[in-house]
PDB file of C-alpha atoms and ligand atoms in Angstrom:
ATOM      1  CA  UNK A   1     198.048-103.387  -6.274  1.00 94.00           C
ATOM      2  CA  UNK A   2     196.610-106.901  -6.439  1.00 97.00           C
ATOM      3  CA  UNK A   3     195.047-106.441  -3.018  1.00 97.00           C
ATOM      4  CA  UNK A   4     193.299-103.263  -4.146  1.00 98.00           C
ATOM      5  CA  UNK A   5     192.087-104.945  -7.332  1.00 98.00           C
ATOM      6  CA  UNK A   6     190.700-107.908  -5.397  1.00 98.00           C
ATOM      7  CA  UNK A   7     188.958-105.675  -2.876  1.00 98.00           C
ATOM      8  CA  UNK A   8     187.337-103.531  -5.591  1.00 98.00           C
ATOM      9  CA  UNK A   9     186.275-106.694  -7.386  1.00 98.00           C
ATOM     10  CA  UNK A  10     184.714-108.070  -4.216  1.00 98.00           C
ATOM     11  CA  UNK A  11     182.776-104.841  -3.665  1.00 98.00           C
ATOM     12  CA  UNK A  12     181.544-104.755  -7.276  1.00 98.00           C
ATOM     13  CA  UNK A  13     180.327-108.324  -7.012  1.00 98.00           C
ATOM     14  CA  UNK A  14     178.485-107.592  -3.782  1.00 98.00           C
ATOM     15  CA  UNK A  15     176.799-104.573  -5.370  1.00 98.00           C
ATOM     16  CA  UNK A  16     175.853-106.769  -8.343  1.00 98.00           C
ATOM     17  CA  UNK A  17     174.249-109.386  -6.152  1.00 98.00           C
ATOM     18  CA  UNK A  18     172.374-106.763  -4.120  1.00 97.00           C
ATOM     19  CA  UNK A  19     170.889-105.351  -7.327  1.00 98.00           C
ATOM     20  CA  UNK A  20     170.492-108.533  -9.363  1.00 98.00           C
ATOM     21  CA  UNK A  21     172.971-107.436 -12.009  1.00 98.00           C
ATOM     22  CA  UNK A  22     175.404-109.615 -13.847  1.00 98.00           C
ATOM     23  CA  UNK A  23     179.089-108.781 -13.238  1.00 98.00           C
ATOM     24  CA  UNK A  24     179.869-108.874 -16.945  1.00 97.00           C
ATOM     25  CA  UNK A  25     177.686-105.811 -17.611  1.00 97.00           C
ATOM     26  CA  UNK A  26     180.238-103.692 -15.762  1.00 98.00           C
ATOM     27  CA  UNK A  27     183.629-102.567 -17.017  1.00 98.00           C
ATOM     28  CA  UNK A  28     186.265-100.829 -14.933  1.00 98.00           C
ATOM     29  CA  UNK A  29     188.455 -97.947 -16.051  1.00 98.00           C
ATOM     30  CA  UNK A  30     191.598 -97.498 -13.968  1.00 98.00           C
ATOM     31  CA  UNK A  31     192.027 -93.754 -13.672  1.00 98.00           C
ATOM     32  CA  UNK A  32     195.779 -93.146 -13.618  1.00 98.00           C
ATOM     33  CA  UNK A  33     195.759 -89.357 -13.342  1.00 97.00           C
ATOM     34  CA  UNK A  34     197.016 -89.373  -9.736  1.00 96.00           C
ATOM     35  CA  UNK A  35     199.812 -91.909 -10.255  1.00 96.00           C
ATOM     36  CA  UNK A  36     203.254 -92.075 -11.840  1.00 95.00           C
ATOM     37  CA  UNK A  37     204.309 -93.758 -15.028  1.00 95.00           C
ATOM     38  CA  UNK A  38     205.712 -96.731 -13.112  1.00 95.00           C
ATOM     39  CA  UNK A  39     202.483 -97.260 -11.165  1.00 96.00           C
ATOM     40  CA  UNK A  40     200.605 -97.076 -14.459  1.00 97.00           C
ATOM     41  CA  UNK A  41     202.902 -99.779 -15.883  1.00 96.00           C
ATOM     42  CA  UNK A  42     202.240-101.841 -12.776  1.00 97.00           C
ATOM     43  CA  UNK A  43     198.483-101.452 -13.241  1.00 97.00           C
ATOM     44  CA  UNK A  44     198.771-102.681 -16.834  1.00 97.00           C
ATOM     45  CA  UNK A  45     200.851-105.668 -15.741  1.00 96.00           C
ATOM     46  CA  UNK A  46     198.091-106.501 -13.272  1.00 97.00           C
ATOM     47  CA  UNK A  47     195.650-106.689 -16.148  1.00 97.00           C
ATOM     48  CA  UNK A  48     194.045-103.262 -15.906  1.00 98.00           C
ATOM     49  CA  UNK A  49     193.764-102.603 -19.618  1.00 97.00           C
ATOM     50  CA  UNK A  50     191.182 -99.826 -19.636  1.00 98.00           C
ATOM     51  CA  UNK A  51     192.905 -96.615 -18.548  1.00 98.00           C
ATOM     52  CA  UNK A  52     191.466 -93.164 -17.933  1.00 98.00           C
ATOM     53  CA  UNK A  53     193.090 -89.730 -17.894  1.00 98.00           C
ATOM     54  CA  UNK A  54     191.509 -86.307 -17.643  1.00 97.00           C
ATOM     55  CA  UNK A  55     194.080 -83.877 -19.082  1.00 96.00           C
ATOM     56  CA  UNK A  56     196.054 -84.323 -22.279  1.00 97.00           C
ATOM     57  CA  UNK A  57     198.911 -82.158 -20.987  1.00 95.00           C
ATOM     58  CA  UNK A  58     199.422 -84.500 -18.029  1.00 93.00           C
ATOM     59  CA  UNK A  59     198.662 -87.749 -19.845  1.00 96.00           C
ATOM     60  CA  UNK A  60     200.881 -87.192 -22.886  1.00 96.00           C
ATOM     61  CA  UNK A  61     204.189 -88.477 -21.463  1.00 95.00           C
ATOM     62  CA  UNK A  62     202.506 -91.457 -19.843  1.00 95.00           C
ATOM     63  CA  UNK A  63     200.610 -92.364 -23.013  1.00 96.00           C
ATOM     64  CA  UNK A  64     203.863 -92.173 -24.990  1.00 96.00           C
ATOM     65  CA  UNK A  65     205.779 -94.305 -22.491  1.00 96.00           C
ATOM     66  CA  UNK A  66     203.092 -96.995 -22.486  1.00 95.00           C
ATOM     67  CA  UNK A  67     203.051 -97.066 -26.291  1.00 92.00           C
ATOM     68  CA  UNK A  68     206.792 -97.456 -26.590  1.00 94.00           C
ATOM     69  CA  UNK A  69     207.619 -99.626 -23.580  1.00 92.00           C
ATOM     70  CA  UNK A  70     204.686-101.922 -22.926  1.00 89.00           C
ATOM     71  CA  UNK A  71     203.842-104.961 -25.024  1.00 89.00           C
ATOM     72  CA  UNK A  72     200.252-104.909 -23.796  1.00 88.00           C
ATOM     73  CA  UNK A  73     198.135-102.239 -25.395  1.00 90.00           C
ATOM     74  CA  UNK A  74     195.584-100.731 -23.071  1.00 97.00           C
ATOM     75  CA  UNK A  75     192.516 -98.879 -24.275  1.00 98.00           C
ATOM     76  CA  UNK A  76     192.537 -95.234 -23.251  1.00 98.00           C
ATOM     77  CA  UNK A  77     189.502 -93.278 -22.121  1.00 98.00           C
ATOM     78  CA  UNK A  78     189.461 -89.505 -22.030  1.00 98.00           C
ATOM     79  CA  UNK A  79     187.346 -88.586 -18.999  1.00 98.00           C
ATOM     80  CA  UNK A  80     188.078 -84.901 -18.353  1.00 96.00           C
ATOM     81  CA  UNK A  81     186.832 -81.698 -19.811  1.00 96.00           C
ATOM     82  CA  UNK A  82     188.239 -81.577 -23.351  1.00 97.00           C
ATOM     83  CA  UNK A  83     189.372 -78.308 -24.910  1.00 96.00           C
ATOM     84  CA  UNK A  84     188.608 -78.070 -28.601  1.00 97.00           C
ATOM     85  CA  UNK A  85     192.259 -77.360 -29.431  1.00 97.00           C
ATOM     86  CA  UNK A  86     193.322 -80.650 -27.780  1.00 97.00           C
ATOM     87  CA  UNK A  87     190.999 -82.795 -29.903  1.00 98.00           C
ATOM     88  CA  UNK A  88     193.649 -83.331 -32.559  1.00 97.00           C
ATOM     89  CA  UNK A  89     195.950 -84.860 -29.922  1.00 97.00           C
ATOM     90  CA  UNK A  90     193.349 -86.922 -28.113  1.00 98.00           C
ATOM     91  CA  UNK A  91     191.308 -88.458 -30.948  1.00 98.00           C
ATOM     92  CA  UNK A  92     193.185 -91.406 -32.395  1.00 97.00           C
ATOM     93  CA  UNK A  93     195.063 -91.962 -29.132  1.00 97.00           C
ATOM     94  CA  UNK A  94     192.143 -92.227 -26.721  1.00 98.00           C
ATOM     95  CA  UNK A  95     189.577 -94.669 -28.036  1.00 98.00           C
ATOM     96  CA  UNK A  96     186.679 -93.403 -25.939  1.00 98.00           C
ATOM     97  CA  UNK A  97     185.648 -89.866 -25.004  1.00 98.00           C
ATOM     98  CA  UNK A  98     183.507 -89.645 -21.850  1.00 98.00           C
ATOM     99  CA  UNK A  99     183.141 -85.867 -21.732  1.00 98.00           C
ATOM    100  CA  UNK A 100     181.220 -84.787 -24.803  1.00 98.00           C
ATOM    101  CA  UNK A 101     179.463 -81.664 -23.557  1.00 97.00           C
ATOM    102  CA  UNK A 102     178.952 -79.167 -26.397  1.00 97.00           C
ATOM    103  CA  UNK A 103     178.213 -78.941 -30.123  1.00 97.00           C
ATOM    104  CA  UNK A 104     181.559 -77.343 -31.047  1.00 97.00           C
ATOM    105  CA  UNK A 105     183.399 -80.244 -29.425  1.00 98.00           C
ATOM    106  CA  UNK A 106     181.239 -82.811 -31.213  1.00 98.00           C
ATOM    107  CA  UNK A 107     182.010 -81.198 -34.576  1.00 98.00           C
ATOM    108  CA  UNK A 108     185.728 -81.103 -33.905  1.00 98.00           C
ATOM    109  CA  UNK A 109     185.850 -84.756 -32.792  1.00 98.00           C
ATOM    110  CA  UNK A 110     183.915 -85.724 -35.912  1.00 98.00           C
ATOM    111  CA  UNK A 111     186.289 -83.725 -38.121  1.00 98.00           C
ATOM    112  CA  UNK A 112     189.427 -85.306 -36.679  1.00 98.00           C
ATOM    113  CA  UNK A 113     187.897 -88.805 -36.723  1.00 98.00           C
ATOM    114  CA  UNK A 114     186.977 -88.367 -40.360  1.00 98.00           C
ATOM    115  CA  UNK A 115     190.594 -87.491 -41.210  1.00 98.00           C
ATOM    116  CA  UNK A 116     191.730 -90.657 -39.448  1.00 98.00           C
ATOM    117  CA  UNK A 117     188.980 -92.778 -40.973  1.00 98.00           C
ATOM    118  CA  UNK A 118     187.660 -93.892 -37.595  1.00 98.00           C
ATOM    119  CA  UNK A 119     184.436 -93.699 -35.624  1.00 98.00           C
ATOM    120  CA  UNK A 120     184.822 -92.535 -32.038  1.00 98.00           C
ATOM    121  CA  UNK A 121     182.545 -93.800 -29.260  1.00 98.00           C
ATOM    122  CA  UNK A 122     181.488 -90.843 -27.124  1.00 98.00           C
ATOM    123  CA  UNK A 123     179.515 -90.463 -23.920  1.00 98.00           C
ATOM    124  CA  UNK A 124     177.489 -87.322 -23.450  1.00 98.00           C
ATOM    125  CA  UNK A 125     178.326 -85.694 -20.130  1.00 98.00           C
ATOM    126  CA  UNK A 126     175.308 -84.539 -18.175  1.00 98.00           C
ATOM    127  CA  UNK A 127     175.314 -82.223 -15.188  1.00 97.00           C
ATOM    128  CA  UNK A 128     172.586 -84.070 -13.334  1.00 95.00           C
ATOM    129  CA  UNK A 129     173.274 -82.530  -9.933  1.00 89.00           C
ATOM    130  CA  UNK A 130     173.215 -78.981 -11.310  1.00 87.00           C
ATOM    131  CA  UNK A 131     176.349 -77.953  -9.383  1.00 85.00           C
ATOM    132  CA  UNK A 132     178.064 -74.913 -10.945  1.00 82.00           C
ATOM    133  CA  UNK A 133     181.456 -76.585 -10.682  1.00 79.00           C
ATOM    134  CA  UNK A 134     180.442 -79.523 -12.867  1.00 80.00           C
ATOM    135  CA  UNK A 135     180.733 -79.689 -16.621  1.00 89.00           C
ATOM    136  CA  UNK A 136     178.069 -81.218 -18.784  1.00 96.00           C
ATOM    137  CA  UNK A 137     174.790 -80.480 -20.457  1.00 97.00           C
ATOM    138  CA  UNK A 138     171.706 -79.689 -18.473  1.00 96.00           C
ATOM    139  CA  UNK A 139     169.223 -82.580 -18.650  1.00 96.00           C
ATOM    140  CA  UNK A 140     166.745 -80.425 -20.597  1.00 96.00           C
ATOM    141  CA  UNK A 141     169.369 -79.731 -23.294  1.00 96.00           C
ATOM    142  CA  UNK A 142     169.958 -83.402 -23.927  1.00 96.00           C
ATOM    143  CA  UNK A 143     167.369 -84.209 -26.577  1.00 96.00           C
ATOM    144  CA  UNK A 144     168.272 -81.440 -28.940  1.00 96.00           C
ATOM    145  CA  UNK A 145     171.964 -82.177 -28.525  1.00 97.00           C
ATOM    146  CA  UNK A 146     171.533 -85.916 -29.096  1.00 96.00           C
ATOM    147  CA  UNK A 147     169.451 -85.283 -32.206  1.00 94.00           C
ATOM    148  CA  UNK A 148     172.173 -82.999 -33.610  1.00 95.00           C
ATOM    149  CA  UNK A 149     174.727 -85.817 -33.418  1.00 96.00           C
ATOM    150  CA  UNK A 150     173.080 -87.785 -36.194  1.00 93.00           C
ATOM    151  CA  UNK A 151     174.701 -85.420 -38.697  1.00 95.00           C
ATOM    152  CA  UNK A 152     178.185 -86.417 -37.446  1.00 97.00           C
ATOM    153  CA  UNK A 153     178.842 -89.912 -38.813  1.00 97.00           C
ATOM    154  CA  UNK A 154     182.337 -90.280 -37.327  1.00 98.00           C
ATOM    155  CA  UNK A 155     181.065 -89.910 -33.824  1.00 97.00           C
ATOM    156  CA  UNK A 156     179.281 -92.852 -32.226  1.00 97.00           C
ATOM    157  CA  UNK A 157     177.024 -91.762 -29.351  1.00 97.00           C
ATOM    158  CA  UNK A 158     177.422 -94.646 -26.935  1.00 98.00           C
ATOM    159  CA  UNK A 159     175.835 -93.440 -23.713  1.00 98.00           C
ATOM    160  CA  UNK A 160     175.779 -90.879 -20.934  1.00 98.00           C
ATOM    161  CA  UNK A 161     178.312 -89.875 -18.292  1.00 98.00           C
ATOM    162  CA  UNK A 162     177.990 -87.979 -15.041  1.00 98.00           C
ATOM    163  CA  UNK A 163     179.918 -87.091 -11.915  1.00 96.00           C
ATOM    164  CA  UNK A 164     178.003 -87.084  -8.643  1.00 95.00           C
ATOM    165  CA  UNK A 165     178.860 -84.505  -6.004  1.00 94.00           C
ATOM    166  CA  UNK A 166     181.206 -85.817  -3.317  1.00 93.00           C
ATOM    167  CA  UNK A 167     179.077 -86.992  -0.407  1.00 92.00           C
ATOM    168  CA  UNK A 168     180.342 -88.155   2.977  1.00 93.00           C
ATOM    169  CA  UNK A 169     177.428 -90.605   2.821  1.00 95.00           C
ATOM    170  CA  UNK A 170     177.656 -92.279  -0.643  1.00 95.00           C
ATOM    171  CA  UNK A 171     173.999 -93.322  -0.495  1.00 96.00           C
ATOM    172  CA  UNK A 172     173.123 -89.678  -1.154  1.00 96.00           C
ATOM    173  CA  UNK A 173     174.496 -89.943  -4.695  1.00 97.00           C
ATOM    174  CA  UNK A 174     171.827 -92.468  -5.647  1.00 98.00           C
ATOM    175  CA  UNK A 175     169.284 -89.987  -7.107  1.00 97.00           C
ATOM    176  CA  UNK A 176     171.971 -88.589  -9.434  1.00 97.00           C
ATOM    177  CA  UNK A 177     172.853 -92.009 -10.844  1.00 98.00           C
ATOM    178  CA  UNK A 178     169.240 -93.068 -11.062  1.00 98.00           C
ATOM    179  CA  UNK A 179     168.392 -89.889 -12.970  1.00 98.00           C
ATOM    180  CA  UNK A 180     171.182 -90.525 -15.481  1.00 98.00           C
ATOM    181  CA  UNK A 181     169.788 -93.974 -16.175  1.00 98.00           C
ATOM    182  CA  UNK A 182     166.289 -92.554 -16.652  1.00 98.00           C
ATOM    183  CA  UNK A 183     167.633 -89.894 -19.007  1.00 98.00           C
ATOM    184  CA  UNK A 184     169.317 -92.583 -21.106  1.00 98.00           C
ATOM    185  CA  UNK A 185     166.128 -94.645 -21.201  1.00 97.00           C
ATOM    186  CA  UNK A 186     164.054 -91.594 -22.164  1.00 97.00           C
ATOM    187  CA  UNK A 187     166.441 -90.744 -24.996  1.00 96.00           C
ATOM    188  CA  UNK A 188     166.245 -94.312 -26.260  1.00 96.00           C
ATOM    189  CA  UNK A 189     162.464 -94.240 -26.140  1.00 95.00           C
ATOM    190  CA  UNK A 190     162.430 -91.000 -28.117  1.00 93.00           C
ATOM    191  CA  UNK A 191     164.570 -92.812 -30.738  1.00 88.00           C
ATOM    192  CA  UNK A 192     166.503 -89.674 -31.700  1.00 86.00           C
ATOM    193  CA  UNK A 193     169.622 -91.676 -32.405  1.00 89.00           C
ATOM    194  CA  UNK A 194     170.190 -94.387 -34.951  1.00 86.00           C
ATOM    195  CA  UNK A 195     171.429 -96.836 -32.308  1.00 92.00           C
ATOM    196  CA  UNK A 196     170.191 -96.958 -28.702  1.00 96.00           C
ATOM    197  CA  UNK A 197     172.561 -95.686 -26.031  1.00 97.00           C
ATOM    198  CA  UNK A 198     173.932 -98.627 -24.043  1.00 97.00           C
ATOM    199  CA  UNK A 199     176.470 -97.139 -21.690  1.00 98.00           C
ATOM    200  CA  UNK A 200     176.336 -95.312 -18.376  1.00 98.00           C
ATOM    201  CA  UNK A 201     179.720 -93.992 -17.252  1.00 98.00           C
ATOM    202  CA  UNK A 202     179.216 -93.256 -13.572  1.00 98.00           C
ATOM    203  CA  UNK A 203     180.726 -94.135 -10.219  1.00 98.00           C
ATOM    204  CA  UNK A 204     184.079 -93.133  -8.767  1.00 98.00           C
ATOM    205  CA  UNK A 205     186.062 -94.272  -5.719  1.00 98.00           C
ATOM    206  CA  UNK A 206     183.628 -92.837  -3.214  1.00 97.00           C
ATOM    207  CA  UNK A 207     180.359 -93.951  -4.743  1.00 98.00           C
ATOM    208  CA  UNK A 208     180.906 -96.805  -7.213  1.00 98.00           C
ATOM    209  CA  UNK A 209     178.773 -99.373  -5.419  1.00 98.00           C
ATOM    210  CA  UNK A 210     175.741 -97.094  -5.607  1.00 98.00           C
ATOM    211  CA  UNK A 211     176.480 -96.513  -9.295  1.00 98.00           C
ATOM    212  CA  UNK A 212     176.601-100.272  -9.903  1.00 98.00           C
ATOM    213  CA  UNK A 213     173.246-100.692  -8.180  1.00 98.00           C
ATOM    214  CA  UNK A 214     171.791 -97.964 -10.416  1.00 98.00           C
ATOM    215  CA  UNK A 215     173.016 -99.420 -13.697  1.00 98.00           C
ATOM    216  CA  UNK A 216     176.571 -98.208 -14.360  1.00 98.00           C
ATOM    217  CA  UNK A 217     178.360 -99.948 -17.236  1.00 98.00           C
ATOM    218  CA  UNK A 218     181.687 -98.079 -16.934  1.00 98.00           C
ATOM    219  CA  UNK A 219     183.128 -97.314 -13.491  1.00 98.00           C
ATOM    220  CA  UNK A 220     185.937 -94.753 -13.396  1.00 98.00           C
ATOM    221  CA  UNK A 221     188.144 -95.684 -10.448  1.00 98.00           C
ATOM    222  CA  UNK A 222     191.278 -93.842  -9.419  1.00 98.00           C
ATOM    223  CA  UNK A 223     192.196 -93.686  -5.739  1.00 97.00           C
ATOM    224  CA  UNK A 224     190.487 -96.884  -4.618  1.00 98.00           C
ATOM    225  CA  UNK A 225     192.018 -98.979  -7.400  1.00 98.00           C
ATOM    226  CA  UNK A 226     195.467 -97.655  -8.338  1.00 97.00           C
ATOM    227  CA  UNK A 227     195.997 -95.219  -5.453  1.00 96.00           C
ATOM    228  CA  UNK A 228     196.915 -91.586  -5.297  1.00 95.00           C
ATOM    229  CA  UNK A 229     200.510 -90.401  -5.169  1.00 92.00           C
ATOM    230  CA  UNK A 230     201.755 -86.981  -4.116  1.00 75.00           C
ATOM    231  CA  UNK A 231     203.938 -86.312  -7.126  1.00 58.00           C
ATOM    232  CA  UNK A 232     202.450 -88.214 -10.018  1.00 47.00           C
TER     233      UNK A 232
HETATM  234  C1  PLP B   1     189.642 -88.269 -11.233  1.00 50.42           C
HETATM  235  C2  PLP B   1     188.431 -88.744 -11.870  1.00 50.42           C
HETATM  236  C3  PLP B   1     187.891 -89.994 -11.544  1.00 50.42           C
HETATM  237  C4  PLP B   1     188.487 -90.938 -10.504  1.00 50.42           C
HETATM  238  O1  PLP B   1     188.478 -90.352  -9.248  1.00 50.42           O
HETATM  239  P1  PLP B   1     188.615 -91.226  -7.904  1.00 50.42           P
HETATM  240  O2  PLP B   1     187.714 -90.550  -6.942  1.00 50.42           O
HETATM  241  O3  PLP B   1     190.051 -91.146  -7.507  1.00 50.42           O
HETATM  242  O4  PLP B   1     188.190 -92.603  -8.194  1.00 50.42           O
HETATM  243  C5  PLP B   1     186.748 -90.392 -12.211  1.00 50.42           C
HETATM  244  N1  PLP B   1     186.154 -89.614 -13.142  1.00 50.42           N
HETATM  245  C6  PLP B   1     186.645 -88.411 -13.470  1.00 50.42           C
HETATM  246  C7  PLP B   1     185.950 -87.612 -14.510  1.00 50.42           C
HETATM  247  C8  PLP B   1     187.791 -87.931 -12.846  1.00 50.42           C
HETATM  248  O5  PLP B   1     188.263 -86.730 -13.195  1.00 50.42           O
END
């Protein structure tokens, strides 16, 4: 595990120096969806305290075990497509939601957060590449959606998220990441939100260096960082 962490760290730092970015602008989420409870514990012991999961049904037991057995308390990020009927389970347990992609979901997150008396940082998922298989708003839907969030005080719009298509040549993902950054900057210029969007959640195992070069603030790393097990 430590070897993987060191290698990822080295690659992030190289990408930072290539692009003139400061390492402390970038945070890493260890995506534990492909690994067992014990590997997740191991990741936490190695200091990986930002964890990501994409399905509540699969994450539930792991979340529970970490809560009851680990002294360290990681921050959980929900990164997968979120069904409205799972919001009541996820909000309050996962601090960040990276997959806000529709008005009905925004309303439900706001409703649950209000009950709990919290404000939930959310990233708006954008389908930049336009692939049918990808969730997320179309870029042209973004302004109206962002503007509608100002009526939901328990939701804190923090930034944008995207998934690039898998490319054998990671360099080919660059236009997708660059576009997400431009979309964030355009939204901030339009000043539709009370606070500017700071975050860009982009970059996975295959393409994270390109994402760093294009401005990522949250990398979501599974396989390259914590591995992938057959029977997680
Ligand atoms: C699984 C997943 C990741 C991590 O995938 P790797 O390629 O293993 O790094 C990142 N983001 C999302 C939304 C995922 O579902």
